[in-house]
CSV table of C-alpha atoms and ligand atoms in Angstrom, one decimal:
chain,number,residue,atom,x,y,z
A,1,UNK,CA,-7.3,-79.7,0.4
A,2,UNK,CA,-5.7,-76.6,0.5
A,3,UNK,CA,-7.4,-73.3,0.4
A,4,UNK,CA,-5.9,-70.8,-1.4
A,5,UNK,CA,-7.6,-67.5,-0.3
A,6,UNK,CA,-6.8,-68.9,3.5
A,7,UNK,CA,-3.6,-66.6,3.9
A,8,UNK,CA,-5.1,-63.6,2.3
A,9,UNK,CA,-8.2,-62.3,4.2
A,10,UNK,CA,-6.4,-62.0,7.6
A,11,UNK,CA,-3.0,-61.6,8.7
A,12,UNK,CA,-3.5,-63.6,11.9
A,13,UNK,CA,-4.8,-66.5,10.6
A,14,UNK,CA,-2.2,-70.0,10.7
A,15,UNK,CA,1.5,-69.3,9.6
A,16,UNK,CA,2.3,-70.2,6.7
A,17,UNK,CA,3.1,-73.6,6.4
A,18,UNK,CA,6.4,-75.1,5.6
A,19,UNK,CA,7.0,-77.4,2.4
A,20,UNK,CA,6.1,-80.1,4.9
A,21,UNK,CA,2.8,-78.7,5.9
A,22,UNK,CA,0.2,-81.4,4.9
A,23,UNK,CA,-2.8,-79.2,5.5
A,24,UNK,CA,-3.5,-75.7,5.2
A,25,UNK,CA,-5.2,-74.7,9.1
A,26,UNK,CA,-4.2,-74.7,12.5
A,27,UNK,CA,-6.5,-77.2,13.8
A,28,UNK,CA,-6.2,-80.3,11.2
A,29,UNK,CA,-2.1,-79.8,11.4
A,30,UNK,CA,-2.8,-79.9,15.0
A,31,UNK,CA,-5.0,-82.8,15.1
A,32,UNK,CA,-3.5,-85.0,11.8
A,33,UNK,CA,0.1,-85.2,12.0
A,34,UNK,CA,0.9,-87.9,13.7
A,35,UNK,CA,3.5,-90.8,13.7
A,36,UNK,CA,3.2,-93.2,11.6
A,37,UNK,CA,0.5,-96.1,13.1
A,38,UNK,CA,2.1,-99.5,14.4
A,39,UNK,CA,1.4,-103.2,13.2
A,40,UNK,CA,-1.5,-103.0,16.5
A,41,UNK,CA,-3.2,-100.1,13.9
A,42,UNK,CA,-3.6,-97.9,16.8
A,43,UNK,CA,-5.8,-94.8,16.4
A,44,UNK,CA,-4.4,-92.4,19.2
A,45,UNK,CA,-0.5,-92.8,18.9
A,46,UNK,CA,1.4,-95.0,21.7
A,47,UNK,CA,3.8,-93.7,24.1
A,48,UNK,CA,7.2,-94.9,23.0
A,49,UNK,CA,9.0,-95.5,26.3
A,50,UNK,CA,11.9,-96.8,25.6
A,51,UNK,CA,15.3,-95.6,26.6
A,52,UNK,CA,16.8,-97.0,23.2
A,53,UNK,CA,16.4,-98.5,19.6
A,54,UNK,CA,17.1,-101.7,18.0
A,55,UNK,CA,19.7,-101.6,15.1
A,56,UNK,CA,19.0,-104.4,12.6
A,57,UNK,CA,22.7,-104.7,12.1
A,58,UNK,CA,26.3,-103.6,12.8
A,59,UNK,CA,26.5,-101.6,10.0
A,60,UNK,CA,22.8,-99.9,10.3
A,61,UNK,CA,24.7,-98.6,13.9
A,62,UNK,CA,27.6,-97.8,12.2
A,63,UNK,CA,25.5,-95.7,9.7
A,64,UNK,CA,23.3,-94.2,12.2
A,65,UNK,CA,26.2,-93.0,14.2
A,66,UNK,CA,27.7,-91.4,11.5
A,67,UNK,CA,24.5,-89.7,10.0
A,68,UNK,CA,24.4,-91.8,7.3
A,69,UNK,CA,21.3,-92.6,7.6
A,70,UNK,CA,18.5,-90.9,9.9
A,71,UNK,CA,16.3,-93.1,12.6
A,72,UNK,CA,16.6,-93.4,16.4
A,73,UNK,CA,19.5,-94.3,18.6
A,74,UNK,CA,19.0,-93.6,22.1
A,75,UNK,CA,15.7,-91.0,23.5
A,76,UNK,CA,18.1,-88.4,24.8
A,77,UNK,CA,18.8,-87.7,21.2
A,78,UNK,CA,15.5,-88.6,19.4
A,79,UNK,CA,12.5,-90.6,20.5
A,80,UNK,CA,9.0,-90.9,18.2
A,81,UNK,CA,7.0,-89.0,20.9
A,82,UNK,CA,9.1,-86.2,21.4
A,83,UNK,CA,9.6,-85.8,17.1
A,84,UNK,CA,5.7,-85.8,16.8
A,85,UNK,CA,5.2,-83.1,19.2
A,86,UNK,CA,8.4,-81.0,17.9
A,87,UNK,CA,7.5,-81.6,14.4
A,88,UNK,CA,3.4,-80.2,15.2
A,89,UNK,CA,5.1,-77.2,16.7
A,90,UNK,CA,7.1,-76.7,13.8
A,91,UNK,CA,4.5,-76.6,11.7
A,92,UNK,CA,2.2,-74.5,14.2
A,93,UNK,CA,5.2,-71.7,14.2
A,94,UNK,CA,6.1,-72.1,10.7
A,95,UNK,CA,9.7,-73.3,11.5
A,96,UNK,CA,11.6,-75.4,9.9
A,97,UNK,CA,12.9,-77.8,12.7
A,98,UNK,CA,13.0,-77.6,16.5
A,99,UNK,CA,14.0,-80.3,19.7
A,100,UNK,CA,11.7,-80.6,22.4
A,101,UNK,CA,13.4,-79.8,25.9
A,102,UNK,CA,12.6,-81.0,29.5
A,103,UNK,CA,11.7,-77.7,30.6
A,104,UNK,CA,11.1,-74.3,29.7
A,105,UNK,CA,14.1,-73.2,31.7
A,106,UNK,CA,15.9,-76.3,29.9
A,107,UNK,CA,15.0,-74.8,26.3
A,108,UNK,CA,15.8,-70.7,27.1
A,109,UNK,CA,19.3,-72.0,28.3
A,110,UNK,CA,20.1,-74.0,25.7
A,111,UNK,CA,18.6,-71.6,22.9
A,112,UNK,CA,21.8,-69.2,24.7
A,113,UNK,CA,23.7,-71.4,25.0
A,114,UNK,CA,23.9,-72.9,22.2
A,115,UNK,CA,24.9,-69.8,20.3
A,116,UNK,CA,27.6,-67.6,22.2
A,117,UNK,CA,31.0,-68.5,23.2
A,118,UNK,CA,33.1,-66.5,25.9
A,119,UNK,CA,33.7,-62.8,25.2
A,120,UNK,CA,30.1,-62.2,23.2
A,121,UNK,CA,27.3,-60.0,24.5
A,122,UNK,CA,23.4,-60.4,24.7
A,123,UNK,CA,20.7,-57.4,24.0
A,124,UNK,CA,17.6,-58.3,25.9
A,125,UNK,CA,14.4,-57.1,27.0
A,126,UNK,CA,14.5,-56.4,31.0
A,127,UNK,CA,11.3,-57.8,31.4
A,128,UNK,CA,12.1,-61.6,31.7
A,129,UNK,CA,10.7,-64.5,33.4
A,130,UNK,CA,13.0,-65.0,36.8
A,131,UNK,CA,14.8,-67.9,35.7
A,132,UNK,CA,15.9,-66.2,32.6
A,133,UNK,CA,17.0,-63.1,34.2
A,134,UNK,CA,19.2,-65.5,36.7
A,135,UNK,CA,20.8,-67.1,33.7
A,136,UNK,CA,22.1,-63.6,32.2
A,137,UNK,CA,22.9,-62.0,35.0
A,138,UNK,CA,24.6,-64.8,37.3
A,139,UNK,CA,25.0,-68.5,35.2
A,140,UNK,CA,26.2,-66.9,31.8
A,141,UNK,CA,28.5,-64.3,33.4
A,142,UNK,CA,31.0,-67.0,35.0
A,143,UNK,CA,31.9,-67.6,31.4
A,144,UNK,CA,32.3,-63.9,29.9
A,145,UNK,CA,28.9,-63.4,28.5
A,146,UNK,CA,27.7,-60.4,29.3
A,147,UNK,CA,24.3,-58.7,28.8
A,148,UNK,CA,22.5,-55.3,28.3
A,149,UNK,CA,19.1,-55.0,29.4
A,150,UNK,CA,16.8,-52.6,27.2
A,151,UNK,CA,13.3,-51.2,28.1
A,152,UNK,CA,10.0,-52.0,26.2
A,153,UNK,CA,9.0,-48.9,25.9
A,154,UNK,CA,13.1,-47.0,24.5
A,155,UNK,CA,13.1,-49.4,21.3
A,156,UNK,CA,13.8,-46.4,19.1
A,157,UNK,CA,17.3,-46.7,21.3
A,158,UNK,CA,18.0,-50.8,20.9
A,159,UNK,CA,20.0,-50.1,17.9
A,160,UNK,CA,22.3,-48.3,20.8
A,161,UNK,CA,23.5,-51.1,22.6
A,162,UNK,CA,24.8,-53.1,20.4
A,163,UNK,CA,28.0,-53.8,20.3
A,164,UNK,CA,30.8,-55.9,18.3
A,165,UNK,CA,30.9,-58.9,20.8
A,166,UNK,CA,26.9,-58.8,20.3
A,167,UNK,CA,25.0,-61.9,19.6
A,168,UNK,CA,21.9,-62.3,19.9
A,169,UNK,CA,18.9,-60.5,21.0
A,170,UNK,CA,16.5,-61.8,23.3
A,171,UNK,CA,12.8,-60.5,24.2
A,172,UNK,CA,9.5,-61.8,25.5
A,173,UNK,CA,6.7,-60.5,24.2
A,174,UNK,CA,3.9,-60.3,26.1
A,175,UNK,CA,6.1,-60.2,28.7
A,176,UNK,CA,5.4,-61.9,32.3
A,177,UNK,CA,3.3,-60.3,34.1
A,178,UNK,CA,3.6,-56.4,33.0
A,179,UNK,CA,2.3,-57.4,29.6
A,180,UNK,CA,4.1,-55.2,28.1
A,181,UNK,CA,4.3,-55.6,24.1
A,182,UNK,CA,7.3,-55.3,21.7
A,183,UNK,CA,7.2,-54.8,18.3
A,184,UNK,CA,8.2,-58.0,16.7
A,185,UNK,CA,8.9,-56.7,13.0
A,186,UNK,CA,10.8,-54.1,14.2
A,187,UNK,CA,13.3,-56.1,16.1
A,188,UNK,CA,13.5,-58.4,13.2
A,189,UNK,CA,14.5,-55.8,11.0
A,190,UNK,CA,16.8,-54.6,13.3
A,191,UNK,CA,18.5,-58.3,13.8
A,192,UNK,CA,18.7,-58.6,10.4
A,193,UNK,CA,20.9,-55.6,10.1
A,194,UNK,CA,23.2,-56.4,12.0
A,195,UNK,CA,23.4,-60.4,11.3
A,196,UNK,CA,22.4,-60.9,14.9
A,197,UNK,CA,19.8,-63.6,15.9
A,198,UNK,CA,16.5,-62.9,17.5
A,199,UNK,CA,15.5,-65.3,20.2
A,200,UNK,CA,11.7,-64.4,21.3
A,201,UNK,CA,10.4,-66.4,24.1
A,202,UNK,CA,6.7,-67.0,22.8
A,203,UNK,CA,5.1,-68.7,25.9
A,204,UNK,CA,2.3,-65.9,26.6
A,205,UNK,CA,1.4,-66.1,23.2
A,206,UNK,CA,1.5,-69.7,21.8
A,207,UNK,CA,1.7,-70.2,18.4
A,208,UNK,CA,-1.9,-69.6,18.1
A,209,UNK,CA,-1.7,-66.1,19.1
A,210,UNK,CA,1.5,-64.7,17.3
A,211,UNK,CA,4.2,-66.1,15.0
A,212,UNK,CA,7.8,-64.7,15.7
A,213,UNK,CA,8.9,-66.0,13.3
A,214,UNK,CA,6.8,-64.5,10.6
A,215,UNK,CA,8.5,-61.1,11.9
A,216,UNK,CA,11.8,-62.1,11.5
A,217,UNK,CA,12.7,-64.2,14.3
A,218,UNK,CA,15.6,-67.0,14.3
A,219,UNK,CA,14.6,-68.6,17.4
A,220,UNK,CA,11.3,-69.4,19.2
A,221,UNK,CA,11.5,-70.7,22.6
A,222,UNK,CA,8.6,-72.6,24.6
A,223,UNK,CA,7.7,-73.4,27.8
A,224,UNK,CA,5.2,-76.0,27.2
A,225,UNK,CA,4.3,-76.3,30.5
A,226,UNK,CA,1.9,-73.4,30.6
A,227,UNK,CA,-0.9,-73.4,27.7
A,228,UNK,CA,1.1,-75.6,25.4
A,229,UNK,CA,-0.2,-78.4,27.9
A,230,UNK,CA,-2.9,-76.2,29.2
A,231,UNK,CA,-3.9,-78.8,31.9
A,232,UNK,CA,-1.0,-77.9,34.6
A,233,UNK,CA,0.2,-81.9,34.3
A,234,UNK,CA,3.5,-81.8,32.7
A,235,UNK,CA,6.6,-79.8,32.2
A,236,UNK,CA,8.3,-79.3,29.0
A,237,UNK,CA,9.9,-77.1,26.5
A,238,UNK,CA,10.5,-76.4,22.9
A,239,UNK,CA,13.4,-74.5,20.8
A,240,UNK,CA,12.1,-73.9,17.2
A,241,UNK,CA,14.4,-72.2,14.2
A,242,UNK,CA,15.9,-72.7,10.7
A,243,UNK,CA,17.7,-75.7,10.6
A,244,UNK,CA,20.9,-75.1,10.6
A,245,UNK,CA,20.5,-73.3,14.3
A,246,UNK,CA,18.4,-76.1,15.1
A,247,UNK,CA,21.4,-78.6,14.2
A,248,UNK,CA,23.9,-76.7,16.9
A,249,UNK,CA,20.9,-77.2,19.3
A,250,UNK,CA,20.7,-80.8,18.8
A,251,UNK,CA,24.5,-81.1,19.0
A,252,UNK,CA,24.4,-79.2,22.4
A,253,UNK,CA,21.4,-81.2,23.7
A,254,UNK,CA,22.4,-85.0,22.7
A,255,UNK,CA,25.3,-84.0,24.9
A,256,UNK,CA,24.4,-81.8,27.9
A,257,UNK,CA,21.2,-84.2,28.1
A,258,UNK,CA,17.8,-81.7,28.6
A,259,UNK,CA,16.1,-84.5,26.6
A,260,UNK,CA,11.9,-84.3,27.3
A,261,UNK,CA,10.4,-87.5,28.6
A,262,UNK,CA,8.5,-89.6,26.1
A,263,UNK,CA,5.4,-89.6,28.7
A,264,UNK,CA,6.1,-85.6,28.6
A,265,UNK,CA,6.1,-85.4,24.4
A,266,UNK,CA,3.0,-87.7,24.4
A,267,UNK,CA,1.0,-85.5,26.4
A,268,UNK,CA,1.9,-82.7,25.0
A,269,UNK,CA,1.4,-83.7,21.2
A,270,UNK,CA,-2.3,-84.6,22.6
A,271,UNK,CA,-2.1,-80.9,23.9
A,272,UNK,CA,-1.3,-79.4,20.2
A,273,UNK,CA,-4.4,-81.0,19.0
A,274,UNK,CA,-6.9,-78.7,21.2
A,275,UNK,CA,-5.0,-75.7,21.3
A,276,UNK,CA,-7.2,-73.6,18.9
A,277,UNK,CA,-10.1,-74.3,20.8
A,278,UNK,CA,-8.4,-73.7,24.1
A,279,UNK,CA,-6.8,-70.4,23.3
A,280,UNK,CA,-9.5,-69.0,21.6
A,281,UNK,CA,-12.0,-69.6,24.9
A,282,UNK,CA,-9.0,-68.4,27.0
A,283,UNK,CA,-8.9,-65.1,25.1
A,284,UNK,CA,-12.7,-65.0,25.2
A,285,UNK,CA,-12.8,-65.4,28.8
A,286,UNK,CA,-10.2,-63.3,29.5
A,287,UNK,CA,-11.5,-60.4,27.9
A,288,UNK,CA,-14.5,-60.1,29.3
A,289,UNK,CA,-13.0,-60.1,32.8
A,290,UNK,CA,-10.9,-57.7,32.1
A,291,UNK,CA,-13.9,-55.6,30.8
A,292,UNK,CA,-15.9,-56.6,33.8
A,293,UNK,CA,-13.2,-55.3,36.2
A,294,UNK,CA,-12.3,-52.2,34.3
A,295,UNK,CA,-15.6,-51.5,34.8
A,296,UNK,CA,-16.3,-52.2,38.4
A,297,UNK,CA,-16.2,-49.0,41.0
A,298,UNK,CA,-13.1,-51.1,43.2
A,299,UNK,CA,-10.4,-51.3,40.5
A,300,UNK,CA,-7.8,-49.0,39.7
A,301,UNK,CA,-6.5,-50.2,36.6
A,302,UNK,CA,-6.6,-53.0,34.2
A,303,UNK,CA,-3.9,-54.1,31.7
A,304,UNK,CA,-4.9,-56.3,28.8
A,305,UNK,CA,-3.6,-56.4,25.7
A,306,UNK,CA,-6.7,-56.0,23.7
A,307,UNK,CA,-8.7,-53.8,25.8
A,308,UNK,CA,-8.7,-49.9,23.9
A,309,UNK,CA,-7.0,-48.6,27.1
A,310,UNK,CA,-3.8,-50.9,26.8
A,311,UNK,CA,-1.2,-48.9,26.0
A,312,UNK,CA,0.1,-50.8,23.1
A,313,UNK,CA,-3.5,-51.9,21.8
A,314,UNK,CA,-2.8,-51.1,17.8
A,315,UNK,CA,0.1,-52.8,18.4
A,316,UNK,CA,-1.3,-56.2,19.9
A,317,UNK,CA,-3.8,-56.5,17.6
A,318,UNK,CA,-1.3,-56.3,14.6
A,319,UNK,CA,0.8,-58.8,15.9
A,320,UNK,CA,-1.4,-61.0,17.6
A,321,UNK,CA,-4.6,-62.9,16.9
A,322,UNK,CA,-6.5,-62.2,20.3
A,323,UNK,CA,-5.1,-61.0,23.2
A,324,UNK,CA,-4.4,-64.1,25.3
A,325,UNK,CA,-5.4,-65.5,28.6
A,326,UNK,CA,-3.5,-63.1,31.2
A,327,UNK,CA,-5.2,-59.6,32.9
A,328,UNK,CA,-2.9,-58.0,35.7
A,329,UNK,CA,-5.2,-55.0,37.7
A,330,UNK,CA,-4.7,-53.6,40.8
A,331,UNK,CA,-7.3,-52.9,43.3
A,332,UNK,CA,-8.3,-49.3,45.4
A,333,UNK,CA,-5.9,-50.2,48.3
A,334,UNK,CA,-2.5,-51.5,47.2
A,335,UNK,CA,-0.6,-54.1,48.7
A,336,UNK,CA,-2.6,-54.5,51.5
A,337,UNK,CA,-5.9,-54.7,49.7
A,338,UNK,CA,-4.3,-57.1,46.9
A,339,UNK,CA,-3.5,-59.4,49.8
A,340,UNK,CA,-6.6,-59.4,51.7
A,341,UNK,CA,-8.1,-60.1,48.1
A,342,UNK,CA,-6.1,-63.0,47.4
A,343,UNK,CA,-6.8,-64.2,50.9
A,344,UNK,CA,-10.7,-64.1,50.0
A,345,UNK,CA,-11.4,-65.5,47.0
A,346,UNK,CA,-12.9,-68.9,47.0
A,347,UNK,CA,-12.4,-71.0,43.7
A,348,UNK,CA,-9.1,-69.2,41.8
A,349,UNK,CA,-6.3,-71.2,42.7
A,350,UNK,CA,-3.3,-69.1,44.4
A,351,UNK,CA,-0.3,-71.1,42.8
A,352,UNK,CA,3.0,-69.9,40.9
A,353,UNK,CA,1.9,-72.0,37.1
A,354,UNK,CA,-0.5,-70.5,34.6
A,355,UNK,CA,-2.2,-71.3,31.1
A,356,UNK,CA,-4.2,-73.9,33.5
A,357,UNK,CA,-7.9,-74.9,32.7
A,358,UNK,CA,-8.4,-73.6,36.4
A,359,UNK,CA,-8.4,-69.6,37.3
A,360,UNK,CA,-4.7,-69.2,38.6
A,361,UNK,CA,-4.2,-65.8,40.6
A,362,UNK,CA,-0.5,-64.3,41.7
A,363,UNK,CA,0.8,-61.5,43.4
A,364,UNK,CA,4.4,-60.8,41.8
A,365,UNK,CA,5.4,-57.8,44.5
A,366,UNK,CA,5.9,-60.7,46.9
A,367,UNK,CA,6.3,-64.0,45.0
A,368,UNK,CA,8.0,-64.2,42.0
A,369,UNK,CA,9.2,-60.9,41.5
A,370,UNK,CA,10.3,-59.9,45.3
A,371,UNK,CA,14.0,-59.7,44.2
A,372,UNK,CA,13.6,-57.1,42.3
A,373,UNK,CA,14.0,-53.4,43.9
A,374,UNK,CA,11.4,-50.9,43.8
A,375,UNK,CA,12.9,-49.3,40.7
A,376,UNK,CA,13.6,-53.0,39.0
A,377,UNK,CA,9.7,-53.9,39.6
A,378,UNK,CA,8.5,-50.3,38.2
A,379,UNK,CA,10.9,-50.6,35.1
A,380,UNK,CA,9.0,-54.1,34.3
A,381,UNK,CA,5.7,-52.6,35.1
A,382,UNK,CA,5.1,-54.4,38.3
A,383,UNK,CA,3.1,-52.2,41.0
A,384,UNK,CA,3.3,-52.9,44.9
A,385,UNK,CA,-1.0,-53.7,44.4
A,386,UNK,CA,-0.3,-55.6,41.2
A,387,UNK,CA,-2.2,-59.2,40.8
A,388,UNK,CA,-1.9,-61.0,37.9
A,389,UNK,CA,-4.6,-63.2,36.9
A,390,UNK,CA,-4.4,-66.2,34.7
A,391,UNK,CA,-8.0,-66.8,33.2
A,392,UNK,CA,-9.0,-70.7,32.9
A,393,UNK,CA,-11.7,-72.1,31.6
A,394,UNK,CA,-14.6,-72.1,34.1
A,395,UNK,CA,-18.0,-70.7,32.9
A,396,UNK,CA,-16.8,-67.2,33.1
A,397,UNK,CA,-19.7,-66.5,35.5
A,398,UNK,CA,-18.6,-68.8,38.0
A,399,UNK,CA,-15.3,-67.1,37.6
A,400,UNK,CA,-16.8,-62.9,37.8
A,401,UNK,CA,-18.8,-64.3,41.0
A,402,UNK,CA,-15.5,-65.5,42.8
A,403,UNK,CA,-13.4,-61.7,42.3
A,404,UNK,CA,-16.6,-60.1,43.0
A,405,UNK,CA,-17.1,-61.4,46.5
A,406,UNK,CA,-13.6,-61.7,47.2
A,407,UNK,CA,-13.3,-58.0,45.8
A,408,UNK,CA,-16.2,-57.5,48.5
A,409,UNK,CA,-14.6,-59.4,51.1
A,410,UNK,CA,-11.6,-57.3,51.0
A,411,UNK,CA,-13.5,-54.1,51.1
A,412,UNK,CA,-12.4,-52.2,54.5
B,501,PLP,C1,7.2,-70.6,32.9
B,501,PLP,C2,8.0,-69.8,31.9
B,501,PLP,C3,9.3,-70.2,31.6
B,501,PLP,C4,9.9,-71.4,32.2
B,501,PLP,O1,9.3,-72.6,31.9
B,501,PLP,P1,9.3,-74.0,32.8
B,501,PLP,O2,8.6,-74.9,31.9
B,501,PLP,O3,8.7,-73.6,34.1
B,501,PLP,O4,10.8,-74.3,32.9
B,501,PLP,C5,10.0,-69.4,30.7
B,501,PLP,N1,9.4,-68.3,30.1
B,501,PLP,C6,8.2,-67.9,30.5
B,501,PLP,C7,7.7,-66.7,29.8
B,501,PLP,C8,7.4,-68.6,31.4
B,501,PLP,O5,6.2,-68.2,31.7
């Protein structure tokens, strides 16, 4: 039952749960929320896959249409699979109600979308994942909402750029890859003031690591994809908030149709159940790299957010549990020796996911980040020799021995 003291001793440990919370830990809400078992008194829930529901009568649709009464209709507006995994999340943020989206991208747009109308204005963080840095400065523009970018490190000067037409603000924090930090309680204090709502993409983090909405935040987006599914076999997305916001999300999705696949939800409800354990041996792992190549003789730098030479350390460690599973360091050599590295290692996979079981390695300069100009990629912390490394789950010996002989290998 319950444990009292459990929210006392250390303000990283689970959010606090909602009125619907039936246990007090990460891991059991994780692990024991489930839907309700079927007459075949299954143990591991089935996957509902069914494109629509059974009404017992006319006037049960009738009803169920009109919101009279709550149940399923049709999966692009509810389906058992998707609820479980929303509903887990929920309670792992410490939200009050959320719809699970097909994609990240899906669940970033509609979070926007949902929630500005021609003529408003969006304050947001310049460091953004690609997608989401297309959507305000190309998709939302073609209907009159417009956008401000802001730097991580001038949040003292946020308060600036607001304006009337101003909406929402929008931030990622870690962001992707300069892992750069903002201060979540500050930017909730600072939405409050002006009745604006804060819409922090938590992906980096997971809700193991940090809970926006503890700080203040309205909105918490997902893309499950990455360590939400941790096994690089799905795609999916989540938007989490108060309810009422949640509501004008459903609205928007039952007709625009982002809806997640029941296949998708069932996956990644059986995701949920071994995040903890996941997250905590990502972290683990991924700080002793990050140690182990700050230390060797080849590197130049190392960013992690809790190694002491991270630039925002006190920061990260108030408003995060451990420091999560992504390093980015750059090598003696640049671009040319960050390519030749890449080239050389052996086991880390070179591919554009991350939050993977497997060792996932990217150069941003070239990939992902190569429409940005020299100033864009400096202003998000992105260096020409920059790699950005995505620690899995291997013994982290096997994964040392691979970027030491492909550290070697590149060597002049
Ligand atoms: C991957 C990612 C997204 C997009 O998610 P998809 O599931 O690929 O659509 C959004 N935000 C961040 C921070 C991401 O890393």
């Amino acid at each position: 039952m319950p444990d009292a003291n459990h929210f006392v001793a250390d303000s990283h440990d689970s959010p606090k749960p909602n009125e619907n919370a039936p246990y007090t830990h990460f891991e059991t809400n994780a692990i024991r929320t489930q839907t309700p078992r079927s007459a075949q008194k299954e143990h591991a829930v089935p996957i509902f896959a069914t494109s629509s529901f059974i009404f017992d009568d006319a006037e049960e649709a009738r009803a169920l249409f009109a919101s009279e009464k709550e149940g399923n209709i049709y999966s692009r507006y509810s389906n058992p699979n998707n609820d479980e995994f929303i509903q887990k999340l929920c309670l792992l943020e410490g939200t009050e109600d959320g719809m699970a989206m097909a994609s990240g991208m899906a669940a970033m747009f509609l979070s926007i979308a949902s929630f500005v109308r021609s003529g408003d204005h969006i304050l947001a963080c310049r460091s953004l994942f690609g997608s989401t840095h297309q959507i305000l400065t190309q998709i939302l523009p073609r209907w009159g909402i417009t956008h401000t970018y802001a730097d991580w490190d001038d949040l003292e000067n946020w308060e600036n750029y607001i304006t009337p037409q101003t909406k929402m603000i929008f931030v990622e924090s870690p962001s992707n890859p300069g892992l750069d930090l903002l201060d979540l309680e500050k930017l909730g204090k600072l939405a409050k003031k002006h009745n604006l709502l804060l819409n922090v993409d938590n992906c980096f983090a997971t809700p193991y690591l940090q809970n926006p909405a503890k700080w203040g935040a309205d909105i918490i987006t997902h893309s499950a994809t990455k360590f939400i599914d941790g096994q690089g076999r799905v795609l999916g997305g989540a938007i989490l908030g108060r309810k009422d916001l949640i509501q004008e999300v459903r609205y928007m999705a039952r007709h625009t149709g982002p809806a997640m696949s029941p296949f998708h939800g069932w996956v990644l409800s059986k995701s949920l159940e071994t995040l903890a354990v996941r997250m905590e041996k990502h972290c683990q792992n991924a700080l002793e790299i990050a140690t182990f190549l700050e230390q060797h003789p080849q590197t130049e730098w190392v960013k992690y957010p809790f190694l002491p030479s991270h630039p925002q350390y006190e920061l990260a460690k108030k408003q995060m549990r451990l420091g999560g599973g992504l390093l980015t360091f750059e090598l003696k050599g640049g671009q040319t020796r960050a390519v030749r590295f890449l080239d050389a290692l052996k086991m880390i996979s070179l591919t554009p996911n991350l939050g993977d079981t497997r060792s996932i390695i990217t150069h941003p300069a070239t990939t992902t980040h190569s429409k940005l100009s020299d100033q864009e990629q400096q202003k998000v912390s992105i260096t020409k020799g920059l790699v950005r490394l995505s620690v899995g789950l291997e013994h982290v010996e096997d994964i040392k021995a691979d970027l030491t002989q492909a550290i070697a290998a590149s060597e002049e």
